[in-house]
PDB file of C-alpha atoms in Angstrom:
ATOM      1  CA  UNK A   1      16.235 -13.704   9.521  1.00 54.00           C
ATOM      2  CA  UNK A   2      13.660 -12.442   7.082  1.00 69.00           C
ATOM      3  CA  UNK A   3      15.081  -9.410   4.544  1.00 86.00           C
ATOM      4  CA  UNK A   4      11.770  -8.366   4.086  1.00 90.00           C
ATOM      5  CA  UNK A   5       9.629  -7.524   6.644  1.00 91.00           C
ATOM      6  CA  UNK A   6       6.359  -9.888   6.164  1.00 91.00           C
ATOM      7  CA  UNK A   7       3.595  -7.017   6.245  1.00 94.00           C
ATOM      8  CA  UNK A   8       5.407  -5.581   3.063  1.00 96.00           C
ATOM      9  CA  UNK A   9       4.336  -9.215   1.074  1.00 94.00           C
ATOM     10  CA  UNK A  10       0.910  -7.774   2.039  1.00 95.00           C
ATOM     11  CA  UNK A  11       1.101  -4.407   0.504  1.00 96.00           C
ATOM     12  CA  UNK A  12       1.226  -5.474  -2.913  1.00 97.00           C
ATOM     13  CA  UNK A  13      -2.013  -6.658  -5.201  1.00 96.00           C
ATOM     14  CA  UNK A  14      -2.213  -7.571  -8.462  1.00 95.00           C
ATOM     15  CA  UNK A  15      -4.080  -5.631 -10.999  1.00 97.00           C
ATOM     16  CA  UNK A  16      -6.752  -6.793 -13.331  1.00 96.00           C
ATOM     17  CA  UNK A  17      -9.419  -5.922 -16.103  1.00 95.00           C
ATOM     18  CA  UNK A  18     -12.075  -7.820 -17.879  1.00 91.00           C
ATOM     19  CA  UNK A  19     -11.074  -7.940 -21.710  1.00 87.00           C
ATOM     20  CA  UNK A  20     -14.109  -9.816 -23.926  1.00 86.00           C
ATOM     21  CA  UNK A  21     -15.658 -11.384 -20.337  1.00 86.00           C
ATOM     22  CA  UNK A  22     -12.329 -12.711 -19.032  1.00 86.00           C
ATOM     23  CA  UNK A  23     -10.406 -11.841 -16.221  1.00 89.00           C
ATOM     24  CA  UNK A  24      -6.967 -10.641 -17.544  1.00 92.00           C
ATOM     25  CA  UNK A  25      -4.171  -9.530 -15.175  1.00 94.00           C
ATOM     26  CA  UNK A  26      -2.399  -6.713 -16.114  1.00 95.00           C
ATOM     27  CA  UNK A  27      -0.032  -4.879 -13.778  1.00 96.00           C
ATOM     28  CA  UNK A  28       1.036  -4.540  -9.849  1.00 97.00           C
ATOM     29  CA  UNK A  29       0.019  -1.961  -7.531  1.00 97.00           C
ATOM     30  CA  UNK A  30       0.364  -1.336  -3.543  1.00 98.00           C
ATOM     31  CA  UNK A  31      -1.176   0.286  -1.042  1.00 98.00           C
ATOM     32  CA  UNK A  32       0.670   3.648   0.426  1.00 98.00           C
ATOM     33  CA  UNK A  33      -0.519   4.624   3.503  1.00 97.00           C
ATOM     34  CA  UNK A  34       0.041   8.963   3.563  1.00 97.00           C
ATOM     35  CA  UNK A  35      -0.281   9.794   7.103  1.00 96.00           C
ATOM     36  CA  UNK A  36      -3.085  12.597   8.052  1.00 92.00           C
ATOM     37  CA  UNK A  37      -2.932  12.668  12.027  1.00 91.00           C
ATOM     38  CA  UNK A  38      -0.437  11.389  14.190  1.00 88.00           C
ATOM     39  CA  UNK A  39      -2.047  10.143  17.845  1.00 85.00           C
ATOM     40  CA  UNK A  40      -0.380  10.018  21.613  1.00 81.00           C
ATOM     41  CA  UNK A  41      -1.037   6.163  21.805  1.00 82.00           C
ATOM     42  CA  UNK A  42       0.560   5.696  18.302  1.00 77.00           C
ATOM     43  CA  UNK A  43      -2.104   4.676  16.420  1.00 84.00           C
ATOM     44  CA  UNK A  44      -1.534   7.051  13.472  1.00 92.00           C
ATOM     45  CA  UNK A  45      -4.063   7.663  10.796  1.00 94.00           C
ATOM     46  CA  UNK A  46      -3.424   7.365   7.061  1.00 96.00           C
ATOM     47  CA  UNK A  47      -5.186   8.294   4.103  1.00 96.00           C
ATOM     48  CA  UNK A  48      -4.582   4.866   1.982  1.00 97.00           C
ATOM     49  CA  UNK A  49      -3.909   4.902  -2.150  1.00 98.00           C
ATOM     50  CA  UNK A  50      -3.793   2.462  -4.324  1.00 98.00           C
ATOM     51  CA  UNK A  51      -0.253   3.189  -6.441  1.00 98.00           C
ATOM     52  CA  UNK A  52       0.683   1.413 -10.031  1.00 98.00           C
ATOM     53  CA  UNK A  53       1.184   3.769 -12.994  1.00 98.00           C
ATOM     54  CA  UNK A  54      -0.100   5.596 -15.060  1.00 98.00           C
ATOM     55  CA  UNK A  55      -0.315   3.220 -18.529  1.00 96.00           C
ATOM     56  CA  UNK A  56      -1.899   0.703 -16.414  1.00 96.00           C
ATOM     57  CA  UNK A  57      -4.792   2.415 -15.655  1.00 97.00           C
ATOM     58  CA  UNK A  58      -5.656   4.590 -18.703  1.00 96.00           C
ATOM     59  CA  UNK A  59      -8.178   3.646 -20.724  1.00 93.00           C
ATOM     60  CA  UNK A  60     -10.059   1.553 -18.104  1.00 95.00           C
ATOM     61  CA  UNK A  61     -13.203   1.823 -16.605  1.00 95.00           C
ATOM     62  CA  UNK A  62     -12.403  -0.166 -13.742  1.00 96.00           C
ATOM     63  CA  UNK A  63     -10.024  -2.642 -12.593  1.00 97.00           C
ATOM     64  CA  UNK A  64      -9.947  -5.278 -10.202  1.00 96.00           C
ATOM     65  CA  UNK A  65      -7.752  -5.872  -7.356  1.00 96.00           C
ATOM     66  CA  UNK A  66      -6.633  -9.059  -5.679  1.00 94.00           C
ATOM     67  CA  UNK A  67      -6.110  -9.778  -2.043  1.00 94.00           C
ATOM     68  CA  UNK A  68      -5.198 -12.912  -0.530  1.00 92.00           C
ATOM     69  CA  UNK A  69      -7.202 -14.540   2.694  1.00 91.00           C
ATOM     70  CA  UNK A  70      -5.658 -14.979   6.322  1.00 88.00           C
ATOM     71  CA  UNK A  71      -7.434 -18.091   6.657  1.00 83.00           C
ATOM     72  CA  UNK A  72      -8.046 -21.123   4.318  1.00 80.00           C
ATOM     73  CA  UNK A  73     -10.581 -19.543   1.719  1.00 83.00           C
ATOM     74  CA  UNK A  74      -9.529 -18.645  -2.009  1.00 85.00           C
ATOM     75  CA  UNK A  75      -8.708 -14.945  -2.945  1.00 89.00           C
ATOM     76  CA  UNK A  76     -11.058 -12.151  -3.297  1.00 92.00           C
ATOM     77  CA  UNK A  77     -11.312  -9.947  -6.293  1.00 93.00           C
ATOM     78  CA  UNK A  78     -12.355  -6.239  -5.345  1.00 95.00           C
ATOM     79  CA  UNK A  79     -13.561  -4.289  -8.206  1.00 95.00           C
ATOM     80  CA  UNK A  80     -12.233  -0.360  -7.900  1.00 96.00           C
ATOM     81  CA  UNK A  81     -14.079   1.929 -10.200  1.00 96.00           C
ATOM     82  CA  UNK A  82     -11.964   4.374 -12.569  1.00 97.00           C
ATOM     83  CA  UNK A  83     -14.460   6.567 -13.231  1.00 96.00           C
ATOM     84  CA  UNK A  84     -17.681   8.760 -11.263  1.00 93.00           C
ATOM     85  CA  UNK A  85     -21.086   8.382 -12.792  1.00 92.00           C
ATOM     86  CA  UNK A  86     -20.090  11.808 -14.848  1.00 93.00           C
ATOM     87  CA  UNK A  87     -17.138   9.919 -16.217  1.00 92.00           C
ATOM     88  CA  UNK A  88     -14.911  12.156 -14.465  1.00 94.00           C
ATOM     89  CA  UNK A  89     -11.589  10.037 -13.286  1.00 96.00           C
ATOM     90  CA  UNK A  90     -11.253   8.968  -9.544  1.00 97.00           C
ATOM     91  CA  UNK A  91      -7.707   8.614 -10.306  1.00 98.00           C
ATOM     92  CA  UNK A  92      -4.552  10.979 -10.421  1.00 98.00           C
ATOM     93  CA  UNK A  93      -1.681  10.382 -12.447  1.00 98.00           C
ATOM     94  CA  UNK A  94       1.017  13.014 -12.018  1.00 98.00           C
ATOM     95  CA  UNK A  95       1.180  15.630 -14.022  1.00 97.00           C
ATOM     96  CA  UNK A  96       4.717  15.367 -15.635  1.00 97.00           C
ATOM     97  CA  UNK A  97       4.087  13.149 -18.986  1.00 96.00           C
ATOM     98  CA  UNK A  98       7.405  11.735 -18.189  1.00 96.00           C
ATOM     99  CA  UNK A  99       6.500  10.309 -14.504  1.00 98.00           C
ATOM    100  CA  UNK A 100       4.809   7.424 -14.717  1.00 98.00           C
ATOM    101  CA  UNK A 101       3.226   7.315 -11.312  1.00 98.00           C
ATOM    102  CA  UNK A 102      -0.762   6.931 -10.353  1.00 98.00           C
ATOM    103  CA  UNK A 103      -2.838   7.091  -7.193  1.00 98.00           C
ATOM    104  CA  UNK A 104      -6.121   5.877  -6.215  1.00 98.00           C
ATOM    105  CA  UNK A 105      -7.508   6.351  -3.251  1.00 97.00           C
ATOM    106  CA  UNK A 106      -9.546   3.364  -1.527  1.00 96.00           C
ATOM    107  CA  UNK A 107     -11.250   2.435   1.663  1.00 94.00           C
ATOM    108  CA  UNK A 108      -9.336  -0.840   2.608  1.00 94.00           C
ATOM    109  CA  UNK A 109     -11.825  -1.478   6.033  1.00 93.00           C
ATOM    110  CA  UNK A 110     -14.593  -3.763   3.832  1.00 91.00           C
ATOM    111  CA  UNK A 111     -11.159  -5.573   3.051  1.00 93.00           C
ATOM    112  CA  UNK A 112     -10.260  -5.875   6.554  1.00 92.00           C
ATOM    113  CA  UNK A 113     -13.979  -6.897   7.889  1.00 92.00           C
ATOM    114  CA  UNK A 114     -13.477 -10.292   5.262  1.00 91.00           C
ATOM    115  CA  UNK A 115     -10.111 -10.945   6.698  1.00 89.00           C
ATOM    116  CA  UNK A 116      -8.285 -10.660   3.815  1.00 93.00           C
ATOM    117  CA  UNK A 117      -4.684  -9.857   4.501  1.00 93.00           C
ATOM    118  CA  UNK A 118      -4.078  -6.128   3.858  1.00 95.00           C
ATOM    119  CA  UNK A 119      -1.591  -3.961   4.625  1.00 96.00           C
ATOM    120  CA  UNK A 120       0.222  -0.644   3.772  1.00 97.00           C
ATOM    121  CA  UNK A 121       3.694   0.927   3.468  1.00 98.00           C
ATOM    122  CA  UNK A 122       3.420   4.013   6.024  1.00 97.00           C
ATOM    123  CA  UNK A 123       4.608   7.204   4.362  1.00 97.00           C
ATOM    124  CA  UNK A 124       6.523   8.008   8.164  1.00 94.00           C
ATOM    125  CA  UNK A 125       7.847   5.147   8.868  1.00 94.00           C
ATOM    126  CA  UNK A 126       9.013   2.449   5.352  1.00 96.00           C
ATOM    127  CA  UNK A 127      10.071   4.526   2.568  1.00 97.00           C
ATOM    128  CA  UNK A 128      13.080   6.606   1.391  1.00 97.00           C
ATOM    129  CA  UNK A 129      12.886   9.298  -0.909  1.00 98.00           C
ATOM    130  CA  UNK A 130      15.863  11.038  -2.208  1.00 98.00           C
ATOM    131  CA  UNK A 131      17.111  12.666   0.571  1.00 97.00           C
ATOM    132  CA  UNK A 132      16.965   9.946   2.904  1.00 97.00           C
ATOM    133  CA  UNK A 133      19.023   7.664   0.163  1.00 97.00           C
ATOM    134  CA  UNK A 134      21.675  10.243   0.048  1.00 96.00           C
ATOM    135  CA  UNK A 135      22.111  10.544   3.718  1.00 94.00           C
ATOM    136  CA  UNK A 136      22.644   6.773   3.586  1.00 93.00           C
ATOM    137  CA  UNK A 137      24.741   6.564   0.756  1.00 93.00           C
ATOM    138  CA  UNK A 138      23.002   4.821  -1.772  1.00 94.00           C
ATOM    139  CA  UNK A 139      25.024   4.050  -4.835  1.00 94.00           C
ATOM    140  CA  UNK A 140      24.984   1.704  -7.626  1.00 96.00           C
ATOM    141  CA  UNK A 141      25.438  -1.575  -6.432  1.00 94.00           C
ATOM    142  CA  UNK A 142      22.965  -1.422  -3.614  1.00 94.00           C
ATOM    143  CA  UNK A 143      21.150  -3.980  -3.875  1.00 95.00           C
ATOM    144  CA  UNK A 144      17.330  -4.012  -4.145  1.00 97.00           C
ATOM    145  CA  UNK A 145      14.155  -6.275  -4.330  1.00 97.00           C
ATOM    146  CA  UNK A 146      11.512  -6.070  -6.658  1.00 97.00           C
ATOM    147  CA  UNK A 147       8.089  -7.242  -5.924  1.00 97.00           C
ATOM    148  CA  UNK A 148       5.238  -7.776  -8.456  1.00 96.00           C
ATOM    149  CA  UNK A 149       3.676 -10.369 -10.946  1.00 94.00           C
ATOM    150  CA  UNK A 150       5.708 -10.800 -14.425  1.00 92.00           C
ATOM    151  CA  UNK A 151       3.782 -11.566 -17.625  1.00 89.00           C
ATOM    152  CA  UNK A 152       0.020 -11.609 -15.124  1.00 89.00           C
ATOM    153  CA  UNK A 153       1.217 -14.649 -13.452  1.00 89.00           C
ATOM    154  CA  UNK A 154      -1.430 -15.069 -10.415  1.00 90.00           C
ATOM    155  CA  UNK A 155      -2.860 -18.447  -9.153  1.00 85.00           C
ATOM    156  CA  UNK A 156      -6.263 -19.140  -9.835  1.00 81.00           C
ATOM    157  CA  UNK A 157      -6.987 -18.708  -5.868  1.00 82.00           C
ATOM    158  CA  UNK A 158      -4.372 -16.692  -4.520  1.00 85.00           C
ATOM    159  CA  UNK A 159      -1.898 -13.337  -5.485  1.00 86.00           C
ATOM    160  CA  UNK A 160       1.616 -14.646  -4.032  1.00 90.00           C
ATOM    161  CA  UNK A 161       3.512 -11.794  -5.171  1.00 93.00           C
ATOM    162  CA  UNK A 162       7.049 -12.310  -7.234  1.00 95.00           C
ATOM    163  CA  UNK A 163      10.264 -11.651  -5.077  1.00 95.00           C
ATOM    164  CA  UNK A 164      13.572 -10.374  -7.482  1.00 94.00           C
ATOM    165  CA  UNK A 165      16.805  -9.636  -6.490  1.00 95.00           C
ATOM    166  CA  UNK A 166      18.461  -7.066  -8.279  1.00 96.00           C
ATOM    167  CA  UNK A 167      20.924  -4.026  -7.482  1.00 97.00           C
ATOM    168  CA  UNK A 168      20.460  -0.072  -8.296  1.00 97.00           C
ATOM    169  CA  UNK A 169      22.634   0.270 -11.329  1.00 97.00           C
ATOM    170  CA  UNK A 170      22.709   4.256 -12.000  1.00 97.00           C
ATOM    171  CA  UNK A 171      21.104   7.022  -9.476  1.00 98.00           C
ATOM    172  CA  UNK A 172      23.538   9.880  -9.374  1.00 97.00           C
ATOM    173  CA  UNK A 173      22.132  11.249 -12.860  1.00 97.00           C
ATOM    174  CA  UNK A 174      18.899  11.095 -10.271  1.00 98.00           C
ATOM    175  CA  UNK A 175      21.073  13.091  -6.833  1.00 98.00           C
ATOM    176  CA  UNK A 176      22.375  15.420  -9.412  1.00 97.00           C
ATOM    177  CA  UNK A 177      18.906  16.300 -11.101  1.00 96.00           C
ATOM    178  CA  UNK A 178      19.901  15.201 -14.125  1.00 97.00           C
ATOM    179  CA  UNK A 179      17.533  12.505 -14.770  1.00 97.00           C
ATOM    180  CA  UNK A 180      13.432  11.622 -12.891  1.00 97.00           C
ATOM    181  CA  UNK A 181      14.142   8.660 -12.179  1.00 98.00           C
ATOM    182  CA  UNK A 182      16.829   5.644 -11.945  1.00 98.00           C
ATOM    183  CA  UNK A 183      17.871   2.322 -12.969  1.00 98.00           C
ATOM    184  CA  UNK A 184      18.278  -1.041 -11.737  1.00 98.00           C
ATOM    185  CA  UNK A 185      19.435  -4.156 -12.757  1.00 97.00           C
ATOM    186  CA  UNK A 186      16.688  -6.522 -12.451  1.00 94.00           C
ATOM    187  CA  UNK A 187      14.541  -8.374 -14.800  1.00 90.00           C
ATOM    188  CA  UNK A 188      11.230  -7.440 -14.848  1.00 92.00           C
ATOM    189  CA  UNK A 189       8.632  -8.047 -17.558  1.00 91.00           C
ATOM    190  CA  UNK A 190       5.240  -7.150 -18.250  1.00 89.00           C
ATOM    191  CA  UNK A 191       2.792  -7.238 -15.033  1.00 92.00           C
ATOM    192  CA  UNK A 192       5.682  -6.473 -13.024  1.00 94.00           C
ATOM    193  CA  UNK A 193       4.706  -2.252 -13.977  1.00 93.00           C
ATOM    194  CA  UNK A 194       3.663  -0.587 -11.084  1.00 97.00           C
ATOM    195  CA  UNK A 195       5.375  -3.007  -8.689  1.00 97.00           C
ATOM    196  CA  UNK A 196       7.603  -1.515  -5.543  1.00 98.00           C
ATOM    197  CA  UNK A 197      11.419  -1.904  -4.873  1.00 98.00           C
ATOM    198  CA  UNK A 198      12.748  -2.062  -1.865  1.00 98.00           C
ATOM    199  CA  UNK A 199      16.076  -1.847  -0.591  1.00 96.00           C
ATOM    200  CA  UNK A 200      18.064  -4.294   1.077  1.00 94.00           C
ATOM    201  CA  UNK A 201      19.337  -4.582   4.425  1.00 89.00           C
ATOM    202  CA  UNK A 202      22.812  -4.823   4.148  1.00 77.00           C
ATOM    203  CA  UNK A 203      24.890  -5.828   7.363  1.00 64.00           C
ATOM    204  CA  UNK A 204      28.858  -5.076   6.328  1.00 58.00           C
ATOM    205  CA  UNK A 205      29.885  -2.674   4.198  1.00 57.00           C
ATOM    206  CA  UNK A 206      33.147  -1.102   2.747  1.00 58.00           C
ATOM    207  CA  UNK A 207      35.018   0.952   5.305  1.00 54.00           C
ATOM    208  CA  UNK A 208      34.214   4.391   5.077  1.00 56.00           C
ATOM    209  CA  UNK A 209      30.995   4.021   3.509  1.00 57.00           C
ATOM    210  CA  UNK A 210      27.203   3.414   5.211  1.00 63.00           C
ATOM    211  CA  UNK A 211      25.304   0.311   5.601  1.00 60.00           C
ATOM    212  CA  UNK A 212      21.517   0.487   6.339  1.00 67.00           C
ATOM    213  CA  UNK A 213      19.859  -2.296   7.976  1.00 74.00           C
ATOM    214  CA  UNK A 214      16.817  -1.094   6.797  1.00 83.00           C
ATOM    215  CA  UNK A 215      14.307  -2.400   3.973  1.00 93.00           C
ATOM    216  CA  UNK A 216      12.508   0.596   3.209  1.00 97.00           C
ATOM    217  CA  UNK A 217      10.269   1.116  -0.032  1.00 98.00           C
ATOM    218  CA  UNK A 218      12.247   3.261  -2.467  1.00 98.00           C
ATOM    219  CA  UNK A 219      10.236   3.686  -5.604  1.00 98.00           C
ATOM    220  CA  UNK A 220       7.948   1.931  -8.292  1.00 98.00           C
ATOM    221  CA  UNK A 221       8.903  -0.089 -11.248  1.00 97.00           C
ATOM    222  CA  UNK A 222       8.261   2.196 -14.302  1.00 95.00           C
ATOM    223  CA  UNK A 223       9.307  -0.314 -17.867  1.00 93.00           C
ATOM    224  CA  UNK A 224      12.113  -2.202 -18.717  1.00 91.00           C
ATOM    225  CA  UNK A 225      14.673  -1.284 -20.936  1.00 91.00           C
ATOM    226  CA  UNK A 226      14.832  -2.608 -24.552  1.00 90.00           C
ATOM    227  CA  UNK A 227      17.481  -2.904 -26.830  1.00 87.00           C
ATOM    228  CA  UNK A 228      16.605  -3.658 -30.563  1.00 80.00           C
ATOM    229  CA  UNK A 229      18.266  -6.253 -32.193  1.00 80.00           C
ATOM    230  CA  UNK A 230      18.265  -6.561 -36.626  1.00 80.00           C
ATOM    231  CA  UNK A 231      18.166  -9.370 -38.736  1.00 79.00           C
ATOM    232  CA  UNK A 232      19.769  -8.704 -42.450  1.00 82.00           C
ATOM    233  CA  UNK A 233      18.682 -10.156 -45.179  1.00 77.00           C
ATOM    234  CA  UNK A 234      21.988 -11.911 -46.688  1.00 76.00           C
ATOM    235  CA  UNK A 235      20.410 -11.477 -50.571  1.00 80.00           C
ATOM    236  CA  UNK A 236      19.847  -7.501 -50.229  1.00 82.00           C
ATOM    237  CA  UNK A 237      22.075  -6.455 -47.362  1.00 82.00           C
ATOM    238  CA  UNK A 238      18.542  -4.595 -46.020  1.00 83.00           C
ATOM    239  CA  UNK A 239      17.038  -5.174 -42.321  1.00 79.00           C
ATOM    240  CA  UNK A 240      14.417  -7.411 -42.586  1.00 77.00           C
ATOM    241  CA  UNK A 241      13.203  -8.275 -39.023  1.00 81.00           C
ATOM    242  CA  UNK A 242      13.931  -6.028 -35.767  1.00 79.00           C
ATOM    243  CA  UNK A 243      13.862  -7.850 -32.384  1.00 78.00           C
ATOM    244  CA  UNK A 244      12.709  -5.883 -29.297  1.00 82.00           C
ATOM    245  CA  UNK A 245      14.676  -7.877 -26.549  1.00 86.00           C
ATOM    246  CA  UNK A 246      15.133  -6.875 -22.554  1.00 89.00           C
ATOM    247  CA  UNK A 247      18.172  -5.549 -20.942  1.00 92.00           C
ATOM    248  CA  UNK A 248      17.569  -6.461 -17.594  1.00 93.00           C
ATOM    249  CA  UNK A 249      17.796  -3.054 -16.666  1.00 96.00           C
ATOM    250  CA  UNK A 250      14.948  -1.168 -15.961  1.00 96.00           C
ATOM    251  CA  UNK A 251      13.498   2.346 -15.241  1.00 96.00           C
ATOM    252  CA  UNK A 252      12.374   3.319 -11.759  1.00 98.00           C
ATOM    253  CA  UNK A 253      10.503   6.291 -10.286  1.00 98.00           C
ATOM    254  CA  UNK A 254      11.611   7.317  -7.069  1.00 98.00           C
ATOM    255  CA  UNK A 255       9.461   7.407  -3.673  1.00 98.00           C
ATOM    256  CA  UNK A 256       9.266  11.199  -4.193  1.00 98.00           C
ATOM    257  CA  UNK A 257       7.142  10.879  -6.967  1.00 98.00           C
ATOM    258  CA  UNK A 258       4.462   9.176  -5.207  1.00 98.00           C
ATOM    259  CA  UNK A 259       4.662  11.655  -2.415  1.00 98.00           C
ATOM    260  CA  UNK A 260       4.155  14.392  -5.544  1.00 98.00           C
ATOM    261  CA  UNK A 261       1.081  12.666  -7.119  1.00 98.00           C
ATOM    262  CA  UNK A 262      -0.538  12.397  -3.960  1.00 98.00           C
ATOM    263  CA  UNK A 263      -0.189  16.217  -3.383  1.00 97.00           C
ATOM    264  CA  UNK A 264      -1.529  16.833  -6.663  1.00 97.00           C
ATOM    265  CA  UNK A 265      -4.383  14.170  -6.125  1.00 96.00           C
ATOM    266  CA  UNK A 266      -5.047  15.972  -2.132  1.00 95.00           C
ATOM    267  CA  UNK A 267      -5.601  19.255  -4.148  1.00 92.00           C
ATOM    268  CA  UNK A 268      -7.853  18.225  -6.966  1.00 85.00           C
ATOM    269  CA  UNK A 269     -10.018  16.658  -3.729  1.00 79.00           C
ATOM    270  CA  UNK A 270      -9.479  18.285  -0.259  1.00 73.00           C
ATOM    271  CA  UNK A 271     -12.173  15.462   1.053  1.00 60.00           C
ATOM    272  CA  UNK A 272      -9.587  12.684   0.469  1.00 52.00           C
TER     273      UNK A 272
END
């Protein structure tokens, strides 16, 4: 039995720019589906973003973004500009410096027409923002997946995304509104940033507590953690060389962040 459901593969694309006339790849993203009009025959219709962060998009004109085919063909690169002809940004990051969160909106039906696979969490029906992960319980421990492609790794002809296990390692400072975001224990690296977690279905659980048979997205993959490590020079006694190395543990936004940026990105355009 599959812990993540298969269309969720599809959600995620890998990021890329052109530095010096080569393609470079750069960060994750995913498509978020905010839903606009609900139907009678079900067939709900969503506003679709592109979300990553913020870091990975600043500075850039435009990026490109990878999808992989249903049928036997290579890969297709989509370029998504950054910027109108004014140089105004198409873009929205949210507005809190400390939230690292940033939405694009795109028309995924060109995508669709070439038979690429594409698909999109739905914002009624595969995430869990803050409240819903308190009325299941969530608490460090829970384990989680983490999707994306560490240090640009992406075939010459295809975007297979990178599947991590990990577990949420602190998210009360987050319940209690003492911190924006949380932490888990995973390794990611760079070109993971922007990438979704997802929870884990879990099928037994401690008496007394919850378990959720669910995989629903629960945030985006903000940096890891880094812990500095010194060399000293054995003649003066004086740090000579510092080490950046990774934790394992790294920052998270939560699900309600996107939901924030894409208010804040509905009001700058009522169109969208």
């Amino acid at each position: 039995m599959a812990l993540i459901p298969p269309m969720y593969i599809d959600c995620v694309v890998a990021i890329g720019t052109i530095v010096n006339g080569q393609q470079k790849w750069i960060g994750t993203g995913f498509l978020y589906g905010d839903l606009f009009e609900k139907t009678e025959d079900g067939s709900n219709k969503y506003v679709v973003y592109l979300v990553t962060n913020k870091h990975v998009l600043n500075n850039l004109d435009l990026i490109l973004v990878r999808f992989n085919p249903q049928t036997g063909q290579s890969a297709k690169d989509y370029p998504a500009p950054l910027k109108d002809k004014d140089g105004k940004l198409l873009w929205t990051g949210h507005s809190d410096a400390e939230i690292d969160v940033a939405v694009l909106p795109v028309n995924i039906n060109n995508v669709l027409d070439e038979s690429m696979k594409c698909s999109f969490f739905q914002s009624d029906k595969h995430i869990a923002d803050v409240k819903e992960l308190q009325a299941r319980e969530t608490s460090e421990g829970d384990s989680v997946f983490v999707m994306g492609f560490p240090m640009g790794i992406v075939a010459a002809d295809r975007q297979h995304v990178f599947v991590r296990g990990g577990v949420i390692s602190r998210i009360k400072d987050l319940f209690e509104n003492r911190s924006k975001d949380f932490v888990v224990d995973a390794f990611v690296f760079p070109g993971n940033r922007g990438g979704p977690i997802l929870s884990k279905p879990e099928i037994i659980s401690i008496q007394g507590t919850k378990s959720s048979n669910q995989s629903s997205l629960i945030g985006i993959i903000k940096s890891y953690i880094p812990y500095s490590d010194v060399a000293i020079s054995q003649q003066t006694n004086r740090p000579r060389i510092i080490f950046e190395e990774n934790t394992g543990l790294s920052k998270a936004e939560p699900v309600d962040h996107i939901i924030a940026t894409i208010e804040e990105a509905k009001k700058k355009n009522p169109t969208t």
